[in-house]
mmCIF file of C-alpha atoms in Angstrom:
data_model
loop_
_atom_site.group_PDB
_atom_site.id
_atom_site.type_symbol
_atom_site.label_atom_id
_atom_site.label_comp_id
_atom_site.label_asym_id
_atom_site.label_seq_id
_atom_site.Cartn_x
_atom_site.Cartn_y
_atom_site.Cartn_z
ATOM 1 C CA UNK A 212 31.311 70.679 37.487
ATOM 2 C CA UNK A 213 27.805 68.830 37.928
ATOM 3 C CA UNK A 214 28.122 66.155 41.494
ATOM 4 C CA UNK A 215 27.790 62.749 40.079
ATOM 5 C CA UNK A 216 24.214 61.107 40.108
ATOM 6 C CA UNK A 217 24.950 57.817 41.123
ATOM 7 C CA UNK A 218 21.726 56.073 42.759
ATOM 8 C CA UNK A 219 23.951 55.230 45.685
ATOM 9 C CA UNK A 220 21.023 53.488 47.515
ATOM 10 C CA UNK A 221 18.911 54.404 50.343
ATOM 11 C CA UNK A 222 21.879 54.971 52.781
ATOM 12 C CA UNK A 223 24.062 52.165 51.809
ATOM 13 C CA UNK A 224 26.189 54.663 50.000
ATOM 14 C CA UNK A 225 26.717 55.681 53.364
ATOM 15 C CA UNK A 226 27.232 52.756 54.510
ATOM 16 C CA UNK A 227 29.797 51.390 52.438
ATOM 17 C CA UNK A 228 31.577 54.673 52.435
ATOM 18 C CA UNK A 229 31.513 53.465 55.919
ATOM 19 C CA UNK A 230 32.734 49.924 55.890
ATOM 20 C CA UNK A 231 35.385 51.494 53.168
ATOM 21 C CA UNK A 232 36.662 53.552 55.729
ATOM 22 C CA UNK A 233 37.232 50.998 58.242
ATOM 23 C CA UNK A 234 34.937 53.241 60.733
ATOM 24 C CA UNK A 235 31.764 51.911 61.905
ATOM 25 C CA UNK A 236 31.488 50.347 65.240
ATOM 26 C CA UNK A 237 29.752 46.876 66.319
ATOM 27 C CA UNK A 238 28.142 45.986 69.538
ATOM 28 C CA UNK A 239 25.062 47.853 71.397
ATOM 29 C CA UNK A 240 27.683 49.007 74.200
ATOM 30 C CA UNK A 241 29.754 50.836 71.482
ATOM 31 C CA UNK A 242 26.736 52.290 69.982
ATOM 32 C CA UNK A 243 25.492 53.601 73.051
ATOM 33 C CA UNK A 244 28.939 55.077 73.834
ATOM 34 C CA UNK A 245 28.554 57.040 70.605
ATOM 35 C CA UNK A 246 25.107 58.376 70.491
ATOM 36 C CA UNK A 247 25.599 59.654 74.056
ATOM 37 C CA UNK A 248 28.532 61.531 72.983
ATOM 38 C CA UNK A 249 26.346 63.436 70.262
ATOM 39 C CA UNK A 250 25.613 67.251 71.224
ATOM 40 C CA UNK A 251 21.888 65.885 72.591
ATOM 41 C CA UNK A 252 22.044 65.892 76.158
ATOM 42 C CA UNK A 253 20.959 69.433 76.954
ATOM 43 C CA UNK A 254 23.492 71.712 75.690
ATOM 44 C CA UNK A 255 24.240 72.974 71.850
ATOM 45 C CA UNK A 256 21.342 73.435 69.035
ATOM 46 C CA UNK A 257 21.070 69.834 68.822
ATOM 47 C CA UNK A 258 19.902 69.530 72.277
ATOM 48 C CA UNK A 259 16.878 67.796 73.385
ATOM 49 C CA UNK A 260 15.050 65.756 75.972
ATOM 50 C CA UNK A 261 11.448 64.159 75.265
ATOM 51 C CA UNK A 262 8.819 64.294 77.981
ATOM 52 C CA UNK A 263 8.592 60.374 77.536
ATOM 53 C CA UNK A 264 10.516 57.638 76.686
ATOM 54 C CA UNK A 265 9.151 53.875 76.178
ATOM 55 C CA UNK A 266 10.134 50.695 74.914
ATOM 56 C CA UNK A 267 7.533 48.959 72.609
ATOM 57 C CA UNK A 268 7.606 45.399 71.669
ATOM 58 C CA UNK A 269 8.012 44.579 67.726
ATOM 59 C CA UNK A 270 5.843 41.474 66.389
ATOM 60 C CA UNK A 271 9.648 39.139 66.454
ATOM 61 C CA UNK A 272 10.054 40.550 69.936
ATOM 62 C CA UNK A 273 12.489 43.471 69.433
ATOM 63 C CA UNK A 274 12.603 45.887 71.604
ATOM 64 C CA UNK A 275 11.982 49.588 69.616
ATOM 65 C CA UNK A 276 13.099 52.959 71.522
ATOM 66 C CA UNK A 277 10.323 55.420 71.172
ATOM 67 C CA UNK A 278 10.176 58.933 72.409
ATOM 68 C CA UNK A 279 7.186 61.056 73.083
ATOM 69 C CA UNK A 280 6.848 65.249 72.958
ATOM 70 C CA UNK A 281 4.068 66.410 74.359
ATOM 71 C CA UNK A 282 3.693 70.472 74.000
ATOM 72 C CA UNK A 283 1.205 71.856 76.554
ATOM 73 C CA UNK A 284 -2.282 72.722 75.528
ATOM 74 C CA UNK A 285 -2.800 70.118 72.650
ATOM 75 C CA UNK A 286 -6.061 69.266 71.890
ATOM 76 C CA UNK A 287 -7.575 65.654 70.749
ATOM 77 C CA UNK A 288 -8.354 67.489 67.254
ATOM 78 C CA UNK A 289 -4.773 67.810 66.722
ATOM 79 C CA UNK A 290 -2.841 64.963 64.830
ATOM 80 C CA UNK A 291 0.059 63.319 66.376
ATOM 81 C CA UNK A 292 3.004 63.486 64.142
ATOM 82 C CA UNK A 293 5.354 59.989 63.481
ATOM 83 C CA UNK A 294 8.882 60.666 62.402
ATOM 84 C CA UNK A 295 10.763 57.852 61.004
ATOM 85 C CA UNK A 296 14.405 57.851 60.483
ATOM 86 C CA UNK A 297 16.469 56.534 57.923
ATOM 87 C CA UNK A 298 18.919 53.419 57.063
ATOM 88 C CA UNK A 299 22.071 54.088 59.281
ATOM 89 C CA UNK A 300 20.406 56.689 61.101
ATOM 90 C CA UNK A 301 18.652 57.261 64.111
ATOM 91 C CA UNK A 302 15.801 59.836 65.526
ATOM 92 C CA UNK A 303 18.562 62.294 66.927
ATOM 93 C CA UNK A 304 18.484 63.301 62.902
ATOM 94 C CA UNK A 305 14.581 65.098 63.457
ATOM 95 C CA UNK A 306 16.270 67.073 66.218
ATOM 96 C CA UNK A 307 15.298 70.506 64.019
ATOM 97 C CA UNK A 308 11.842 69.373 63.053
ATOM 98 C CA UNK A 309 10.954 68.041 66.567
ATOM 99 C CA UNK A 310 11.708 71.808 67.900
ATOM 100 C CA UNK A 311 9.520 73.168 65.326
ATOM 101 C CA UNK A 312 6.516 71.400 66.078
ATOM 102 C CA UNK A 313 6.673 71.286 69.143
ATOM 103 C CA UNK A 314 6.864 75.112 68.927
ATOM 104 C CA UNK A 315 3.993 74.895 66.645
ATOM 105 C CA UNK A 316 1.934 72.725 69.470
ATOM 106 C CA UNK A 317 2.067 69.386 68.438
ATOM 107 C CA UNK A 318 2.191 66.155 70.031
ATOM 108 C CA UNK A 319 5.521 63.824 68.283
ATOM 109 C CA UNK A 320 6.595 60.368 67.859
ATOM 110 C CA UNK A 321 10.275 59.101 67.631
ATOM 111 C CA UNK A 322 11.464 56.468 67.144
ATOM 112 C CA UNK A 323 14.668 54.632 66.170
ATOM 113 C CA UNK A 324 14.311 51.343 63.648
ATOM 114 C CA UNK A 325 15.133 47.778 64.910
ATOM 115 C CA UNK A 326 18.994 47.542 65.213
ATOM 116 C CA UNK A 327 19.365 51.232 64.942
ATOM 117 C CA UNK A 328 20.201 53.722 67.515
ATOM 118 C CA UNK A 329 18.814 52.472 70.927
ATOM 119 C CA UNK A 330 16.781 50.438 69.945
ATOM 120 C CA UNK A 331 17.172 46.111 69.677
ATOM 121 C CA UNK A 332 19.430 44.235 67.786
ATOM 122 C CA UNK A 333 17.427 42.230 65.463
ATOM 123 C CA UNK A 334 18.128 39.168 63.537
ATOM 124 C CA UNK A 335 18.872 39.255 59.293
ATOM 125 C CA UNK A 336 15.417 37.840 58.955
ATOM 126 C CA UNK A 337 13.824 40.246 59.952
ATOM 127 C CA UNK A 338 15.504 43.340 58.728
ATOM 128 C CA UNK A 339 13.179 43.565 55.796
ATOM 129 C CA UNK A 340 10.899 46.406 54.479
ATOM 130 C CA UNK A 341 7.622 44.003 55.221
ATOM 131 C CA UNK A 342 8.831 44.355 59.078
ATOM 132 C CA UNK A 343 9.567 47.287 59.756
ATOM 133 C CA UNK A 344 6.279 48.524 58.223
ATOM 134 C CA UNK A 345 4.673 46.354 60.955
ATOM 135 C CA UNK A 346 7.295 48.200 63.483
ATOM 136 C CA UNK A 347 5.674 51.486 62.796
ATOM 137 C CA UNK A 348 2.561 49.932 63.271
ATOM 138 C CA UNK A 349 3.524 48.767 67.074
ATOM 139 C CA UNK A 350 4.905 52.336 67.313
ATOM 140 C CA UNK A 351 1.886 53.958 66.682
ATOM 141 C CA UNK A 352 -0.428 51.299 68.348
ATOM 142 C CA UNK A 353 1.473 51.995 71.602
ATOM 143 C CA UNK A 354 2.336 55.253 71.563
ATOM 144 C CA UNK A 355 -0.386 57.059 69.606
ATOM 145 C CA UNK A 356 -3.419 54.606 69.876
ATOM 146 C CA UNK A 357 -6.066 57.162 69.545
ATOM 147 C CA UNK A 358 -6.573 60.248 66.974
ATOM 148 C CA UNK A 359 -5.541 61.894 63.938
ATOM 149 C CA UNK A 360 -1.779 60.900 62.882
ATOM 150 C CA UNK A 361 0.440 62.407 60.147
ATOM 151 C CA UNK A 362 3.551 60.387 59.113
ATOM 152 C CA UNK A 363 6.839 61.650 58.077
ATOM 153 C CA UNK A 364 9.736 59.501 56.525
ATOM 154 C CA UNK A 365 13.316 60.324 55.387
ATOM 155 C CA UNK A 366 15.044 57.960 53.344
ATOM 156 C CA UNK A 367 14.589 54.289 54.461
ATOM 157 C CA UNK A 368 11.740 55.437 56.717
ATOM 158 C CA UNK A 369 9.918 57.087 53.851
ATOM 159 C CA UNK A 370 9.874 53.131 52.758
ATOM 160 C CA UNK A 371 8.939 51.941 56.298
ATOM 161 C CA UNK A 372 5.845 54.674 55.873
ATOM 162 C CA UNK A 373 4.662 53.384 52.699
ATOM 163 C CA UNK A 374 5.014 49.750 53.721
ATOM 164 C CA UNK A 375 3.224 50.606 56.463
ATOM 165 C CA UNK A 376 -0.385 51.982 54.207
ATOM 166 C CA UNK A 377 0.110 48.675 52.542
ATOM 167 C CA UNK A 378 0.021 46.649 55.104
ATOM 168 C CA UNK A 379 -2.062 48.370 57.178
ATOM 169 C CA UNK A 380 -4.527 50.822 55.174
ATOM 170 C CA UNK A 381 -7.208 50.529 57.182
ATOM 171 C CA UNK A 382 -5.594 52.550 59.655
ATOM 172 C CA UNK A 383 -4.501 55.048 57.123
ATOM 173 C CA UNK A 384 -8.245 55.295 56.318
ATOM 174 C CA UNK A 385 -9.452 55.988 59.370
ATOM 175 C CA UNK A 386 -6.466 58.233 60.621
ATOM 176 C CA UNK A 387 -4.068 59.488 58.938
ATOM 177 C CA UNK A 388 -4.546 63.324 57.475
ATOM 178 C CA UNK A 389 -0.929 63.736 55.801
ATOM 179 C CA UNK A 390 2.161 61.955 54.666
ATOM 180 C CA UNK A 391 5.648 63.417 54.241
ATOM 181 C CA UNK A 392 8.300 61.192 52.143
ATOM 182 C CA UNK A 393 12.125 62.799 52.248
ATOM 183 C CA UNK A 394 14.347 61.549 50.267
ATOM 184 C CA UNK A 395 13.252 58.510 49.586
ATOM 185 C CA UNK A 396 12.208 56.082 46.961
ATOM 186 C CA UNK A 397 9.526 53.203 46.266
ATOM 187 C CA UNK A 398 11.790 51.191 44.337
ATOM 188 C CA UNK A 399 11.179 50.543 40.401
ATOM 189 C CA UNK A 400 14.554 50.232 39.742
ATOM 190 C CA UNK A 401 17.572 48.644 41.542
ATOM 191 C CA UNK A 402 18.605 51.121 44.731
ATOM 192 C CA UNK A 403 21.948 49.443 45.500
ATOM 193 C CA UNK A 404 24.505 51.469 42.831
ATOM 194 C CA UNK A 405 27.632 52.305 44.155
ATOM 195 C CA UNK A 406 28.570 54.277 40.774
ATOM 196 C CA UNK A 407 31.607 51.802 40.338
ATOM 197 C CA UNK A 408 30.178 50.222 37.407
ATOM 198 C CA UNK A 409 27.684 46.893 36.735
ATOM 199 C CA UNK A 410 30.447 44.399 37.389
ATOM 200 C CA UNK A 411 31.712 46.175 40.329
ATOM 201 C CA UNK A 412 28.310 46.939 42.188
ATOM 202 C CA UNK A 413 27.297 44.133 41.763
ATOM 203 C CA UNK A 414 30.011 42.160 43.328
ATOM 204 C CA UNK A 415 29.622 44.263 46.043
ATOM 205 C CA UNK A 416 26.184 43.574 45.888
ATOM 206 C CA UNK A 417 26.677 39.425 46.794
ATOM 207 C CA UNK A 418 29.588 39.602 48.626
ATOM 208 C CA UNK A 419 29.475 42.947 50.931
ATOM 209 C CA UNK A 420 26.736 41.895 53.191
ATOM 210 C CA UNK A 421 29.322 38.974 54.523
ATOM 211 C CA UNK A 422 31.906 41.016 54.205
ATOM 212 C CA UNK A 423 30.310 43.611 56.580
ATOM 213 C CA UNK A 424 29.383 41.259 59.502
ATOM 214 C CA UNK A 425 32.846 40.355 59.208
ATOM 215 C CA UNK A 426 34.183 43.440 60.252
ATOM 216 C CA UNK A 427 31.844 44.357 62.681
ATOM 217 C CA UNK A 428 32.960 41.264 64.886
ATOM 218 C CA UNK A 429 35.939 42.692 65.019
ATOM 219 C CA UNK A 430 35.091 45.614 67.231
ATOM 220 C CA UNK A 431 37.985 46.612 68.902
ATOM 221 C CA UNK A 432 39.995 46.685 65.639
ATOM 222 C CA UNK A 433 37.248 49.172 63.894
ATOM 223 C CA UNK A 434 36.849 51.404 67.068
ATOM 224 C CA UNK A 435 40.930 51.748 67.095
ATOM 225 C CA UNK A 436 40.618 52.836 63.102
ATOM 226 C CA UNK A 437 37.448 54.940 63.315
ATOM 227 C CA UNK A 438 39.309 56.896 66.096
ATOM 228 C CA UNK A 439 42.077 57.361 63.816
ATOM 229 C CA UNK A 440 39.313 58.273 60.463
ATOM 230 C CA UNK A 441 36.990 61.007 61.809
ATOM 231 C CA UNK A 442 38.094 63.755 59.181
ATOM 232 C CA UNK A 443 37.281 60.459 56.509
ATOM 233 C CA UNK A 444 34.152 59.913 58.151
ATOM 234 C CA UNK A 445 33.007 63.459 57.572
ATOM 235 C CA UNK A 446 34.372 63.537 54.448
ATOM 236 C CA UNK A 447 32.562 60.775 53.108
ATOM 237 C CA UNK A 448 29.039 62.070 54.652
ATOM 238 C CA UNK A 449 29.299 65.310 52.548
ATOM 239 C CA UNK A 450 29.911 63.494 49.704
ATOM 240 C CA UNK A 451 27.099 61.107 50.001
ATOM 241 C CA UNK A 452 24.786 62.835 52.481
ATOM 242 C CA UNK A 453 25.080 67.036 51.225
ATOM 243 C CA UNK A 454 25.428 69.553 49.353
ATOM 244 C CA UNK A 455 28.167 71.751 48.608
ATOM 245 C CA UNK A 456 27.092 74.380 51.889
ATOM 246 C CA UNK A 457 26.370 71.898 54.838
ATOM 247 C CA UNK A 458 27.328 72.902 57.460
ATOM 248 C CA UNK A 459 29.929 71.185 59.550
ATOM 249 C CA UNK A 460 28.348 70.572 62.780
ATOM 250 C CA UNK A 461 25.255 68.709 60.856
ATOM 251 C CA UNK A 462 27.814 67.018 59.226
ATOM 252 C CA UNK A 463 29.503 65.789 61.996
ATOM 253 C CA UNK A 464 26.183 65.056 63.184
ATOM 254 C CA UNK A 465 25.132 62.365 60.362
ATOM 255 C CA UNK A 466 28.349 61.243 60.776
ATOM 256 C CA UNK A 467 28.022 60.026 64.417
ATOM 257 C CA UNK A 468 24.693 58.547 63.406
ATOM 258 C CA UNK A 469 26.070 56.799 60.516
ATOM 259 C CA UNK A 470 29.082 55.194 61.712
ATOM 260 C CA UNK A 471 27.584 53.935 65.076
ATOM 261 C CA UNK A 472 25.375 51.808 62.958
ATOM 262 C CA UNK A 473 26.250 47.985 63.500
ATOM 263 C CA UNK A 474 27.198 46.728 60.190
ATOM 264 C CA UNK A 475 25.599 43.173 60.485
ATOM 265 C CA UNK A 476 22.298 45.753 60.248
ATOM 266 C CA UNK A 477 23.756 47.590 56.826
ATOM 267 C CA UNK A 478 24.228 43.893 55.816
ATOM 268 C CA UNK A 479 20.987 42.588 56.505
ATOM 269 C CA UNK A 480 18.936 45.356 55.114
ATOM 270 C CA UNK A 481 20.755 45.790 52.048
ATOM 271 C CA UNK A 482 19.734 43.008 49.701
ATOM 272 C CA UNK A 483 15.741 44.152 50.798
ATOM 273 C CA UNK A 484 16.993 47.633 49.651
ATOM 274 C CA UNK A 485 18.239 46.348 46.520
ATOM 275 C CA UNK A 486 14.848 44.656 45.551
ATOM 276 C CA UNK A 487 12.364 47.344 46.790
ATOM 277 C CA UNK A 488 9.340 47.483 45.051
ATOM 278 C CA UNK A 489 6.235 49.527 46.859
ATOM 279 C CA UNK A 490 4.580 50.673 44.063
ATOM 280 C CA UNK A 491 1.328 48.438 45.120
ATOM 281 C CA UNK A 492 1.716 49.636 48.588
ATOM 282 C CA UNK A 493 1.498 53.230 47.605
ATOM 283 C CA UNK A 494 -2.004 52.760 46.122
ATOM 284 C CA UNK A 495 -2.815 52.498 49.796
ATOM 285 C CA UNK A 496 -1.790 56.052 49.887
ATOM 286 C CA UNK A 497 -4.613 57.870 47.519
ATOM 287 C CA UNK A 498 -7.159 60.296 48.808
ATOM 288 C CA UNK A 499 -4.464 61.338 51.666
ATOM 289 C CA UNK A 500 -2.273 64.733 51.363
ATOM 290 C CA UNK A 501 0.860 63.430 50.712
ATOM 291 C CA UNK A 502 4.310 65.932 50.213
ATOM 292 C CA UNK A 503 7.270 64.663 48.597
ATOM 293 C CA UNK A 504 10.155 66.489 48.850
ATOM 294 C CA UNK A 505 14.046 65.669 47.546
ATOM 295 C CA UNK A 506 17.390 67.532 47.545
ATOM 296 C CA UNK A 507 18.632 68.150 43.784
ATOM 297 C CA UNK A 508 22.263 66.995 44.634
ATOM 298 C CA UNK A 509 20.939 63.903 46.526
ATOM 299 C CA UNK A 510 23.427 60.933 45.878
ATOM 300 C CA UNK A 511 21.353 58.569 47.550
ATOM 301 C CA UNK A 512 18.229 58.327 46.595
ATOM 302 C CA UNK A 513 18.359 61.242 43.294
ATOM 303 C CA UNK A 514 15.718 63.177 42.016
ATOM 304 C CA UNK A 515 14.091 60.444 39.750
ATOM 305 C CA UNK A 516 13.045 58.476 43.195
ATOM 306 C CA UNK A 517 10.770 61.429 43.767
ATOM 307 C CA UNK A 518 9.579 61.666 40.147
ATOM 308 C CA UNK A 519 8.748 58.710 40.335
ATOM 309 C CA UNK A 520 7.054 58.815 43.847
ATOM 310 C CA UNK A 521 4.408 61.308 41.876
ATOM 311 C CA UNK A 522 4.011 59.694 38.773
ATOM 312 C CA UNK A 523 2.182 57.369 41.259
ATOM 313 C CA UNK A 524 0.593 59.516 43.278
ATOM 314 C CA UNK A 525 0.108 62.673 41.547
ATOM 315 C CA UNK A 526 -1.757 64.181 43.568
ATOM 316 C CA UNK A 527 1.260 64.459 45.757
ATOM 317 C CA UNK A 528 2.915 67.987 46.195
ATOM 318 C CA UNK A 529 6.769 67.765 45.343
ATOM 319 C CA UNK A 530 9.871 70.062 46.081
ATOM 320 C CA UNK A 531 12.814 69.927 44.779
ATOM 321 C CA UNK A 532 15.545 71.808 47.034
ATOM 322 C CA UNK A 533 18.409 73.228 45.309
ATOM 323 C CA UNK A 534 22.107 72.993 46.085
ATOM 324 C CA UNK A 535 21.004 69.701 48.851
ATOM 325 C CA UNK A 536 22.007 66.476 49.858
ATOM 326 C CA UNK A 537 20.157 63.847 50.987
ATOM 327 C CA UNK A 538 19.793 64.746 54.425
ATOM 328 C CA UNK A 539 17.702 67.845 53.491
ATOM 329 C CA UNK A 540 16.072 67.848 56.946
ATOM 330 C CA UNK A 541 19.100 68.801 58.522
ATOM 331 C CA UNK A 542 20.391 70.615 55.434
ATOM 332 C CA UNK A 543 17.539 72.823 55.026
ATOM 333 C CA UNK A 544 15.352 72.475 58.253
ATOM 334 C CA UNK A 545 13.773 75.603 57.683
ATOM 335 C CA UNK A 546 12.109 75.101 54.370
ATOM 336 C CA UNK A 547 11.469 71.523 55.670
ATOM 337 C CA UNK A 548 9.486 72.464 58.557
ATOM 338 C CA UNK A 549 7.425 74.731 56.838
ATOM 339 C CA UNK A 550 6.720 72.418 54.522
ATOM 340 C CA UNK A 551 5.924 70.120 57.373
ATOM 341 C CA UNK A 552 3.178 72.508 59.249
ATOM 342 C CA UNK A 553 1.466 73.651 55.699
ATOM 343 C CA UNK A 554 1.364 69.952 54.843
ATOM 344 C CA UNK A 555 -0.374 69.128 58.415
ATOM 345 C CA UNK A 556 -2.645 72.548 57.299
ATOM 346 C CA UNK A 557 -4.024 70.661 54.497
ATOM 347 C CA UNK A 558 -4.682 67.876 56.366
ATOM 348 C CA UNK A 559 -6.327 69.029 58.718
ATOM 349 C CA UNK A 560 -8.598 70.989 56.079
ATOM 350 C CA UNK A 561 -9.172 68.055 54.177
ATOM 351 C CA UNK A 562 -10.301 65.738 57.575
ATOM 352 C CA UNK A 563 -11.400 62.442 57.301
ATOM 353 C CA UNK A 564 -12.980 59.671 56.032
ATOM 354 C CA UNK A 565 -10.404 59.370 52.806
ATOM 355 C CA UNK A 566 -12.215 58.114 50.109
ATOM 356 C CA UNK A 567 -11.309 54.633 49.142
ATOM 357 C CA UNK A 568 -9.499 55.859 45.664
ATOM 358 C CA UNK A 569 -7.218 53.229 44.119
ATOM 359 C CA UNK A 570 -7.814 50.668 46.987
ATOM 360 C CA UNK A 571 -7.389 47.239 45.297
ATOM 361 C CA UNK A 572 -9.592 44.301 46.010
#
């Protein structure tokens, strides 16, 4: 039987499935309890350690956790390469691709989004798509000031990328060779579905995001329950997050990532997620090698995100990965990374200046 195609929305399926399940945790202590339990700390496949860590100050003041690998023997010609994660996520998810270039000798950026992962808790009014385009923008101003850059985004930091040529396309003219978008979407039609029906979705819609910071001030209540719901947890991530062959350790994984997400953040993002529309911001976008790539049993953001990503930009190489989930880079990490390195190939071909194609007045 075909997996249902409901446009979940750009992790808040996740999200919900989370708040549903009475399992995410509140409160940075918590959160840093949990991502220093994943399989990260120098043991297991997942294991890493960057040669630099920084904090860098966001435009509000929020503090954003950024991590630096820097292979030996790169050269200035070489770009620097910006992951961003996505919503309910945090940069422990580019684990696999961080290996791979690395291996492949390039210099990477990490980092995890205002009230995500390490990084600062940051107030609803500024937990919009505008900001955290100007995040990436302090990201890359601090930590890759100089040179070529390539930018990569999964989910909502596909969004984060392209709000970021929008807002700042002057620096995409002048630097950037290549763009990745996984699994993402620039909007054109409402994000937030929960495939519980018009009335249902959007009741959820008004009334979750209260609902949400709700729970999450009652942390020692949700810790006891998500304790008691890790086989739900997992459960739920497949279902949202893979397809039918993931397997269980990336699972688990996402899952950690997801559920130590403070849910005042899922609350505060989703109404921006709901309304996204960056259709002008990816004009910013023309003239640059761009790869779009989407997992054919993605719940989250489904196949007609990316369609519609390249009716805009059709330039735009697209991939379709069958049997996968949203989370495609862990999912499929090898066909991702290759995509990755003969993406930053064409890039580097095509060099710079990009022509001003598309650029609006």
């Amino acid at each position: 039987m075909a997996r249902r195609s409901a446009m979940a929305g750009v992790g808040v399926g996740l999200g919900l499935a989370a708040a549903g399940a009475a399992a995410a945790a509140g409160g940075l202590a918590a959160r840093r309890r949990s991502l220093e339990s994943l399989p990260y700390d120098g043991t297991g496949p997942f294991a890493h350690r960057p040669d630099k860590v920084m904090q860098v100050r966001a435009s509000d003041g929020v503090d954003l956790h950024v991590e630096i690998d820097e292979p030996e023997g790169v050269t200035p010609d070489r770009p620097t390469v910006v992951l961003s994660h996505g919503f309910t996520l945090s940069l422990v998810g580019w684990v696999l691709q961080r290996k791979a270039l690395i291996k492949a000798g390039y210099r990477i950026v990490t980092w995890d989004q205002r009230s995500h992962g390490m990084s600062g808790r940051s107030d609803a009014e500024h937990c919009t798509i505008e900001q955290i385009g100007d995040d990436l923008a302090a990201v890359i101003a601090a930590a890759a000031p100089e040179g070529p850059l390539v930018l990569v985004g999964h989910s909502m930091g596909g969004m984060t990328t392209v709000s970021f040529c929008g807002r700042h396309p002057e620096i995409v003219r002048e630097r950037v060779l290549a763009i990745a978008l996984l699994g993402t979407s620039i909007g054109g039609e409402g994000l937030v579905t929960l495939g519980m029906g018009p009335a249902l979705d959007i009741l959820l819609l008004r009334f979750g995001p209260g609902l949400l910071v709700n729970i999450g001030a009652r942390q020692r209540l949700w810790d006891g329950l998500r304790k008691a719901g890790r086989s739900v947890e997992a459960a739920m991530v497949k279902h949202y997050g893979f397809g039918p062959d993931a397997p269980p350790a990336i699972i688990r994984l996402s899952a950690d990532m997801i559920f130590s997400t403070r849910l005042d953040a899922v609350a505060a993002f989703m109404p921006h997620l709901h309304a996204l529309d960056l259709v002008d911001e990816a004009v910013a976008i023309h003239g640059v090698e761009v790869l779009v790539m989407n997992g054919d049993q993605d719940e989250i953001t489904p196949p007609q995100h990316s369609r519609y990503i390249v009716q805009h930009l059709p330039h735009a190489e697209h991939e379709l990965l069958p049997e996968t989930g949203h989370m495609l880079q862990l999912e499929q990490p090898a066909r991702v990374n290759q995509q990755l390195l003969d993406l930053i190939d064409r890039g580097m071909r095509a060099g710079l200046p990009h022509p001003r194609t598309g650029a609006t007045a």
